[in-house]
Coordinates of C-alpha atoms in Angstrom, one line a residue:
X1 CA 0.0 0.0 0.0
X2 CA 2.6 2.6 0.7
X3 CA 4.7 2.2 -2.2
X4 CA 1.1 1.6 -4.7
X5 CA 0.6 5.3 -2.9
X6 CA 4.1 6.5 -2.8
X7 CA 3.6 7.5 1.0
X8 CA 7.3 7.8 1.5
X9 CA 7.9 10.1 -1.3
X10 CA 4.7 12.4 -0.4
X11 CA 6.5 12.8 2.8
X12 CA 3.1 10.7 4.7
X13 CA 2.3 7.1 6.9
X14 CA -0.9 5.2 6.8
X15 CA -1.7 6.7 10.3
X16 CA -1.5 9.8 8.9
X17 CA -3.8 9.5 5.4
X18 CA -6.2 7.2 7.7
X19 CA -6.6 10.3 10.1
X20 CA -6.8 12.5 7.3
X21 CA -9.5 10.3 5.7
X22 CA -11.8 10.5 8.3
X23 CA -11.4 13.8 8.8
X24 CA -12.5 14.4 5.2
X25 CA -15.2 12.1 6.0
X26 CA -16.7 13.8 9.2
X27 CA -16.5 17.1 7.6
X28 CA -18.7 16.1 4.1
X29 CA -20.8 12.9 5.5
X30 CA -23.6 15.5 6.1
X31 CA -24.4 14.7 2.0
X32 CA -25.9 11.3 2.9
X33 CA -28.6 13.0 5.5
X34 CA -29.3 16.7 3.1
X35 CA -29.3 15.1 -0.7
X36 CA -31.8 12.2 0.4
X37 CA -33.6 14.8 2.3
X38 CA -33.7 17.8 -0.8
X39 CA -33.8 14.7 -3.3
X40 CA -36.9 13.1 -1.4
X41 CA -38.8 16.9 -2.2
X42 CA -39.0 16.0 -5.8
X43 CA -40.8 12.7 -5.4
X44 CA -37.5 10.5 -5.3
X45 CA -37.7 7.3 -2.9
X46 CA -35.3 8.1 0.1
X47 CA -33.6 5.0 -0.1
X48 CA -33.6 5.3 -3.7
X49 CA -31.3 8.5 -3.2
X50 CA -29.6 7.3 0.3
X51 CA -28.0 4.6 -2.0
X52 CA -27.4 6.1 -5.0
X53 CA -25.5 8.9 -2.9
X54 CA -23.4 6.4 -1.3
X55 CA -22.8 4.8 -4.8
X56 CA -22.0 7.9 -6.6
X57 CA -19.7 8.8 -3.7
X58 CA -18.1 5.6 -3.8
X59 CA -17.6 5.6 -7.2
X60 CA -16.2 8.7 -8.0
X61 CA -14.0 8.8 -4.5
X62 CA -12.1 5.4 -6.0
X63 CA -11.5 6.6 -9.3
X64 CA -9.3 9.6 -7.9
X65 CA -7.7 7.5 -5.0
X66 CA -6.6 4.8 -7.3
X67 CA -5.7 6.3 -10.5
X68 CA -5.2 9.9 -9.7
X69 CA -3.7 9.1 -6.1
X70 CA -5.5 12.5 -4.9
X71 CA -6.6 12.9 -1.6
X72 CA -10.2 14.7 -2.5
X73 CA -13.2 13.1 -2.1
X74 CA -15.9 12.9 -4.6
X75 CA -20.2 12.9 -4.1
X76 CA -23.2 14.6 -5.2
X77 CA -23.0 18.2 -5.2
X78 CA -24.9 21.1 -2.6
X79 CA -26.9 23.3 -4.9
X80 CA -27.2 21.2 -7.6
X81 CA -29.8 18.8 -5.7
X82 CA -31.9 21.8 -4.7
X83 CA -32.0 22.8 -8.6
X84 CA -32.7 19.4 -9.4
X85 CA -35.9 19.5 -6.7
X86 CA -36.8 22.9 -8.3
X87 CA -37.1 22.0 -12.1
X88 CA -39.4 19.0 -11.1
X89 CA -41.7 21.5 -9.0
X90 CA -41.1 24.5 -12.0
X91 CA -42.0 22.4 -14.9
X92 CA -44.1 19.9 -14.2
X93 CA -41.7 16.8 -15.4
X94 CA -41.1 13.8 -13.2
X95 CA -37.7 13.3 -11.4
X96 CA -37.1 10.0 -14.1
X97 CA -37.0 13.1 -17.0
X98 CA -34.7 15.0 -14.9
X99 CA -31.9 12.3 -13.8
X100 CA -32.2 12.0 -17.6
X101 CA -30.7 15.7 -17.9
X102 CA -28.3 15.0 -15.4
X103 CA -27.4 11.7 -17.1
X104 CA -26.7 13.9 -20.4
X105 CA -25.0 16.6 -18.8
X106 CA -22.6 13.5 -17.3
X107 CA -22.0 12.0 -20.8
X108 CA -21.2 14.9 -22.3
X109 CA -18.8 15.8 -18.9
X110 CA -17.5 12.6 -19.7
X111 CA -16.5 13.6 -23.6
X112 CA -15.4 16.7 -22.7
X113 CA -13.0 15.1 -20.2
X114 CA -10.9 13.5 -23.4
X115 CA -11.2 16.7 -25.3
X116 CA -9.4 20.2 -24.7
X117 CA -12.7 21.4 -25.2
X118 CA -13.2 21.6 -21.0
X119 CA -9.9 23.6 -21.0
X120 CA -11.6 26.0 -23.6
X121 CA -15.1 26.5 -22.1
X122 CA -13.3 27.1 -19.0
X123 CA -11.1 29.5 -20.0
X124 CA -13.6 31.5 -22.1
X125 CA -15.9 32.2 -19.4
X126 CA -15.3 35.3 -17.6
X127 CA -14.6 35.4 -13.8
X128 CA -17.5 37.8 -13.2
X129 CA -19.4 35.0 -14.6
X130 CA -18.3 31.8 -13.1
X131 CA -18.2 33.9 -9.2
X132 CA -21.7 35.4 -10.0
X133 CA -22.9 31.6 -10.8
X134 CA -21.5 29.8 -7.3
X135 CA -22.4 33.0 -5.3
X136 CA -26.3 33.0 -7.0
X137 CA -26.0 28.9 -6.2
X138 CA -25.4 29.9 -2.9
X139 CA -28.2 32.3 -2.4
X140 CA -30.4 29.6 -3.6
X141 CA -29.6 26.9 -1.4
X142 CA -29.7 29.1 1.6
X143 CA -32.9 30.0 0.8
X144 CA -34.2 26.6 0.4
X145 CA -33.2 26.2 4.0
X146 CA -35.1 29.1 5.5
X147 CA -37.9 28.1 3.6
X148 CA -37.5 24.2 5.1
X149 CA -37.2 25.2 7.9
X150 CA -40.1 27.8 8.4
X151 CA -37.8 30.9 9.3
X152 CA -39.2 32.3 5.8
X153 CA -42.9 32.1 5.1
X154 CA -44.8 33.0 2.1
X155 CA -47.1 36.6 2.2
X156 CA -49.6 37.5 0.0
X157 CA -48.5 41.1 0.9
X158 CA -44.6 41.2 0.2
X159 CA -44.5 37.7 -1.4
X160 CA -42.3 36.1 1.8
X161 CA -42.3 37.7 5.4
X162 CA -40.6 36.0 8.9
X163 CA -42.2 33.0 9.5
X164 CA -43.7 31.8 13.3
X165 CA -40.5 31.7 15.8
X166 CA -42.9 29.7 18.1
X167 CA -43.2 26.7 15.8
X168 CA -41.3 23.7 17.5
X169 CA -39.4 23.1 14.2
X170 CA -38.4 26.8 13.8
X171 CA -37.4 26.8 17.3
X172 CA -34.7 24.0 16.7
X173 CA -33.6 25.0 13.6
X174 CA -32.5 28.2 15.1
X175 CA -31.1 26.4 18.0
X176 CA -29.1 24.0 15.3
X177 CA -28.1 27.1 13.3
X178 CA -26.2 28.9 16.0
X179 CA -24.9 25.4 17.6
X180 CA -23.5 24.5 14.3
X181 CA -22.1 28.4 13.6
X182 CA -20.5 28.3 16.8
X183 CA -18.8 24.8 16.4
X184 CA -17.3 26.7 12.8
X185 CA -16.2 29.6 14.2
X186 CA -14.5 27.3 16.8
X187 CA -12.6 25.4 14.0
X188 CA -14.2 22.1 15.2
X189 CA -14.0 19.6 12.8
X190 CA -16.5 17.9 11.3
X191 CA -18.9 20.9 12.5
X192 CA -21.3 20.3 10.3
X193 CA -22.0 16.2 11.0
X194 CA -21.5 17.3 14.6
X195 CA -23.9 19.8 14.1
X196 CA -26.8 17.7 12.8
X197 CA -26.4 14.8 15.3
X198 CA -26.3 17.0 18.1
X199 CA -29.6 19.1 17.0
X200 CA -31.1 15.5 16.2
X201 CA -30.7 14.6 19.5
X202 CA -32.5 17.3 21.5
X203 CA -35.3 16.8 18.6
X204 CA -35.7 13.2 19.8
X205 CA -35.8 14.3 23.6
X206 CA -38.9 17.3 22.3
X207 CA -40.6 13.9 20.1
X208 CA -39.9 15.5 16.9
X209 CA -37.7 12.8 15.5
X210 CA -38.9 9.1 15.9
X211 CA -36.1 6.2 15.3
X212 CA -37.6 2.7 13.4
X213 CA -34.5 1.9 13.8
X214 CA -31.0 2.4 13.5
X215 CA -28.8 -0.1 11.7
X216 CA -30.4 -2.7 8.6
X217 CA -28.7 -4.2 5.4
X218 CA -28.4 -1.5 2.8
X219 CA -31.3 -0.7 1.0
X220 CA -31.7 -2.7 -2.8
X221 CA -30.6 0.1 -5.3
X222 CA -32.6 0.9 -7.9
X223 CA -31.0 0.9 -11.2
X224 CA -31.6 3.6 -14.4
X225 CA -35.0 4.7 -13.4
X226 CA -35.0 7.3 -15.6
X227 CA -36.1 8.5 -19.0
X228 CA -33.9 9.9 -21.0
X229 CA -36.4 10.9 -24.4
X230 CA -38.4 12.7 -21.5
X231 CA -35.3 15.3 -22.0
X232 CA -36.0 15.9 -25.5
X233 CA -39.7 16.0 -25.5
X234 CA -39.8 18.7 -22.6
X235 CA -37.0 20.7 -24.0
X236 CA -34.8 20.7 -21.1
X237 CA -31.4 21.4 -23.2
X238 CA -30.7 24.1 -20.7
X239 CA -31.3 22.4 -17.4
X240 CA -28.6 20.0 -18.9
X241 CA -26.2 22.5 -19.6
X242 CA -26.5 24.2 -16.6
X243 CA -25.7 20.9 -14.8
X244 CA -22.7 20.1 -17.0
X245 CA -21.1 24.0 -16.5
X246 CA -21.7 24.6 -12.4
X247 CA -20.6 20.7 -12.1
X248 CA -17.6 22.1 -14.4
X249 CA -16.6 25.0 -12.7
X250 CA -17.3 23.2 -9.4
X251 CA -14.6 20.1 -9.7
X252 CA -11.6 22.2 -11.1
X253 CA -11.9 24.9 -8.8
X254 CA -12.3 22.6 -5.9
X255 CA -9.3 19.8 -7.2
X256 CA -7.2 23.0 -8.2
X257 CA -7.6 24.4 -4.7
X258 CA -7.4 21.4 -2.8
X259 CA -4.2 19.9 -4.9
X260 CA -2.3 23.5 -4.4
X261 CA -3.3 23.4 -0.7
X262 CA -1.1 19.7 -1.0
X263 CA 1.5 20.9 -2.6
X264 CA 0.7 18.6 -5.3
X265 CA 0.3 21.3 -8.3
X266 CA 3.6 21.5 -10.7
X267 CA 4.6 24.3 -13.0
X268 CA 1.0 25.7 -12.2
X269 CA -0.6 22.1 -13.5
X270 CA -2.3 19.1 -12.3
X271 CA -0.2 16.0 -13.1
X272 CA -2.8 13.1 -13.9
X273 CA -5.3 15.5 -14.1
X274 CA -7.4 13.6 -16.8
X275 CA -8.5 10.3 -14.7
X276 CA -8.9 13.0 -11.6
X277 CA -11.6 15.4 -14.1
X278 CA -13.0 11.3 -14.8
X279 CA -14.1 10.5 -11.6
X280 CA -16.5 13.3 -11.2
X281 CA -18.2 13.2 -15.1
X282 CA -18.1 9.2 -14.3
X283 CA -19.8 9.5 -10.7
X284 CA -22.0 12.0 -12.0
X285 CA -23.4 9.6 -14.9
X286 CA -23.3 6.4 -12.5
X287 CA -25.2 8.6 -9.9
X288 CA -28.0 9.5 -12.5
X289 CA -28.6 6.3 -13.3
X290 CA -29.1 5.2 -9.8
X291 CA -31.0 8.3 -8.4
X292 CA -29.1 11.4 -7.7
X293 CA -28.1 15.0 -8.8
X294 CA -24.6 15.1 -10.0
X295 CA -21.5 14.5 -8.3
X296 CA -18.5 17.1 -8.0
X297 CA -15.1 17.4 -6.0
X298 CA -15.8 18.2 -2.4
X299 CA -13.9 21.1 -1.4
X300 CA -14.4 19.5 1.9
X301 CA -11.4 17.8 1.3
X302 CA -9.2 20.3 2.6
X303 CA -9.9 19.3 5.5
X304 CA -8.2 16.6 5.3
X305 CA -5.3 18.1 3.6
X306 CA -4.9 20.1 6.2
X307 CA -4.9 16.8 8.6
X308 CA -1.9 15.8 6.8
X309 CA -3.2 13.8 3.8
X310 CA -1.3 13.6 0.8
X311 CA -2.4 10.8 -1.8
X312 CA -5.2 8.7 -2.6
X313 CA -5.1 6.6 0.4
X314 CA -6.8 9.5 2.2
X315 CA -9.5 9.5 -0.6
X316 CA -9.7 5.5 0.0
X317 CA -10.4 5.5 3.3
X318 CA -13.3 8.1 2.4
X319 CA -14.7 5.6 0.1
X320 CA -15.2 2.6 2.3
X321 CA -16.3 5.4 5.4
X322 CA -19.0 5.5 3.0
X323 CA -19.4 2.1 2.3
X324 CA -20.0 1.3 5.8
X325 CA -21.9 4.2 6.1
X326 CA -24.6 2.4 3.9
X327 CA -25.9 0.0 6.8
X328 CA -27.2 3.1 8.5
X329 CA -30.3 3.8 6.1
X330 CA -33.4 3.7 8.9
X331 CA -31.3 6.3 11.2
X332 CA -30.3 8.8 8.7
X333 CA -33.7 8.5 7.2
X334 CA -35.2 9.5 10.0
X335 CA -32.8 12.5 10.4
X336 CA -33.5 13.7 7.2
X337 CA -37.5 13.9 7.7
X338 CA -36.5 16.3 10.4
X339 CA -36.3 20.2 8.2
X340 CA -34.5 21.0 11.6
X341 CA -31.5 19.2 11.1
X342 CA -30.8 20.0 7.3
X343 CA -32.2 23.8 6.8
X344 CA -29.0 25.0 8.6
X345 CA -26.2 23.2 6.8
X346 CA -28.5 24.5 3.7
X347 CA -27.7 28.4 5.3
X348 CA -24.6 27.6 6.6
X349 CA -23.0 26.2 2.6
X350 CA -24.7 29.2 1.2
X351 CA -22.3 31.6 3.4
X352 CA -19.6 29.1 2.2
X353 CA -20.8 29.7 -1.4
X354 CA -20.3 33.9 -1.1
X355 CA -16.5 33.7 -1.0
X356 CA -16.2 34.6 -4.7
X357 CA -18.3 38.1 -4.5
X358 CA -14.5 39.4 -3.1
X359 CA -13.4 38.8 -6.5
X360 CA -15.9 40.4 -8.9
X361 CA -14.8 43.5 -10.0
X362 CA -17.2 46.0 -9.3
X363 CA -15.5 48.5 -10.0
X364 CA -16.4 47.9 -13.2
X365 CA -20.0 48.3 -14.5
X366 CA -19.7 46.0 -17.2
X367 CA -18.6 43.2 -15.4
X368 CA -20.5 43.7 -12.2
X369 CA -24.2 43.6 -13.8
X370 CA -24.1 40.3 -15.7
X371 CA -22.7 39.3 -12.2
X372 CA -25.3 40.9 -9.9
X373 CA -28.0 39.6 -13.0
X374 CA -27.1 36.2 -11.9
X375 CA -27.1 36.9 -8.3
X376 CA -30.7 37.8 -8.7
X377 CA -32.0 35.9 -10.4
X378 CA -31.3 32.5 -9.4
X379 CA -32.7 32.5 -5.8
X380 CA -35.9 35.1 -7.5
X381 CA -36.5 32.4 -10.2
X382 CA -35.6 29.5 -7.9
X383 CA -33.6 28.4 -10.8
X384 CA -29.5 28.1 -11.6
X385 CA -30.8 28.1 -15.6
X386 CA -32.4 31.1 -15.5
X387 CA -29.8 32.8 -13.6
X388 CA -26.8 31.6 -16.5
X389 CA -28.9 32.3 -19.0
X390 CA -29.0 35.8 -18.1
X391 CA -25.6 36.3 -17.3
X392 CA -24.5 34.8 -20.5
X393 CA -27.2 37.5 -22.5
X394 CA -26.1 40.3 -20.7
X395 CA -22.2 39.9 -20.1
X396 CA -22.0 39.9 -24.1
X397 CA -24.1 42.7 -24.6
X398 CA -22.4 45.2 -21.4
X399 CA -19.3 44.7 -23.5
X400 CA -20.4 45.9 -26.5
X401 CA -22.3 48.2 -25.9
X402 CA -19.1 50.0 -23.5
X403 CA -16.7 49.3 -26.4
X404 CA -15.1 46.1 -25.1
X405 CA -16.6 43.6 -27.6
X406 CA -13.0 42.3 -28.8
X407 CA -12.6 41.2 -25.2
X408 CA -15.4 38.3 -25.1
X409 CA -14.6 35.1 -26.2
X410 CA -16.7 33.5 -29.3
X411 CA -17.9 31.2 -27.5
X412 CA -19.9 33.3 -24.9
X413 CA -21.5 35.8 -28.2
X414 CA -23.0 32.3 -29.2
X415 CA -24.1 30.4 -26.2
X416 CA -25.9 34.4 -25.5
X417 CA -27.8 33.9 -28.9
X418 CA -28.7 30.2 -28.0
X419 CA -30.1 31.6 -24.4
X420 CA -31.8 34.4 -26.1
X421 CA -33.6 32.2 -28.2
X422 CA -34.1 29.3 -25.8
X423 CA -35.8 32.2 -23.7
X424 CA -37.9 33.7 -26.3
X425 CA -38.6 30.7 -27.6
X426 CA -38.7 27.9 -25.7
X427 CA -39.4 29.5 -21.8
X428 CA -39.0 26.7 -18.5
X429 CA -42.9 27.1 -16.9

């Protein structure tokens, strides 16, 4: 193992990438309880999701520990699973229809993995663009969470007021909100996991959560329940490219990050970069096929970077943590029933989400509206598509009309005329 590794030339032990594995582990295992729980929203069975989390965690997690030898973890994003939930409510299609988008979106991530084409739709979007996109995700997801949770309300009057702080549910989301912001800003690790258990536990003592049980065999996966001419029949060619470009942007920001945080980055590049871009377009087209929103690099990971892990064992250990976390199904479903104990790891990402708002320059009109369009629009429309779209129209437009045309790329004047159309034309409901 440590020479199949190289643990001696990374400078690491077993001890060490085993510690850092769980760390990694604790810090992101809150997917298993919040994707089932968003997931199950939409219509999808909760052990249909439970597993086919697990699975596309699994999956992806391997790939990168064994033929990238990174220590980052892999599973289905935050954000993305609340878009997911959204398009079923927006426009009427079942959740089958939609893990047929996100099962296109995964091919095609797949293709563009052997290509240099990634390289060149990443490099022709513009920062304001791809900042304004994870901030808007952000936004979004937050949102969700106060709305779960019953901290928002709806109002006829100003469309959503403060909800009803004397609601039992409200009452322990707040107390799980602060709990879990407190454990953060004490750089506790796994803060998040900790969190949720902890606020699960004083819901069981106030009966809000009931237990059927705690440990069973894994629930029977349920294999390509989905329908994939459902996406061509309902339009839904942007939903798929919005999955494919924020599951883009997500993974190579994340494995850039996390590798340079390793020291594993030379001359500015990834070495074995292509099977480590593989695992995420592979879990995200293995996850579709079992049940759940796409997968992406979790920037969790750091986490365990920063515990001292170096290669791929780290990233192993994180796979079979997951494995065994599959005999767990009756507890964490009950958890997940409970809006209390998701809704603030919901808030809490979406503040993790803001980071890039430093790094729009708005300064400068031009590229601070197409961002601030985005922003907008995503958590307004409750939909990531929508919000892209937008920012893709007017980022191409700002520039020409303030004399800058010569600095967008071609690709962003066309996929602006495809958006304009798709939105005069062919409008989500």
């Amino acid at each position: 193992m440590e020479r199949f590794f190289g643990l001696k030339e990374k400078g690491t032990n077993i001890k060490t990438e085993s510690i850092a594995g769980l760390t990694t582990f604790l810090t992101m295992v809150y997917i298993i309880i919040v994707n089932p729980a968003v997931l199950s929203s939409a219509g999808v069975p909760f052990e249909q999701v439970y597993m086919a989390t697990i699975i596309a965690a699994v999956t992806g997690t391997l790939i990168i520990a064994l033929f990238a030898n990174y220590p980052i973890a892999i599973a289905p994003g935050m954000g993305l699973n609340a878009y997911f939930a959204s398009v079923v409510a927006s426009q009427g299609v079942s959740y089958q229809v939609v893990f047929g988008a996100v099962f296109f979106a995964g091919l095609l991530f797949l293709l563009l993995s052997f290509t240099k084409l990634r390289e060149m739709l990443i490099e022709s979007i513009p920062s304001s663009l791809k900042y304004g996109i994870t901030t808007g995700i952000g936004l979004f997801i937050a949102f969700i969470g106060l709305k779960m949770s019953g901290i928002v309300v709806p109002s006829e009057a100003t469309m959503i007021a403060f909800g009803d702080l004397h609601q039992p549910v409200t009452l322990l989301t707040l107390f799980g909100l602060f709990l879990t912001l407190t454990l953060i800003a004490r750089n506790v690790r796994g803060a998040l996991f900790i969190g949720m258990i902890t606020t699960a536990i004083v819901g069981f003592f106030f009966d809000l959560l009931h237990f059927e049980g705690i440990v069973s065999m894994p629930p029977t996966p349920v294999f390509f329940d989905i329908d994939l001419a459902g996406v061509f029949t309902n339009g839904l060619y942007t939903v798929v490219f919005a999955f494919l470009l924020v599951t883009i942007f997500d993974t190579t920001g994340t494995m850039v990050g996390v590798a340079e945080q390793a020291g594993l980055m030379k001359n500015g590049k990834l070495p074995n970069v292509k099977p480590a871009l593989m695992a995420d377009a592979v879990a995200t087209t293995v996850g579709s096929a079992f049940g759940t929103s796409p997968a992406t690099a979790y920037i969790e990971s750091s986490t365990g970077v920063a515990a001292g892990g170096r290669t791929g064992l780290t990233s192993l250990v994180v796979a079979v943590l997951f494995i065994i976390s599959a005999f767990f199904s009756p507890a964490i479903s009950a958890i997940s029933s409970l809006p209390a104990i998701t809704a603030p790891v919901l808030i809490i990402v979406g503040c993790f989400m803001m980071e890039g708002l430093a790094r729009i320059n708005w300064k400068s009109f031009d590229e601070a509206f197409p961002a601030f369009a985005i922003i907008l629009a995503m958590p307004l429309t409750s939909s990531i598509a929508t919000g892209i779209a937008i920012g893709f129209i007017t980022y191409p437009l700002m520039k020409l009309v303030s004399g800058k045309g010569k600095e967008v790329h071609p690709l962003i004047y066309v996929f602006g005329v495809i958006f304009i159309i798709q939105m005069a034309f062919f409008p989500a409901h």
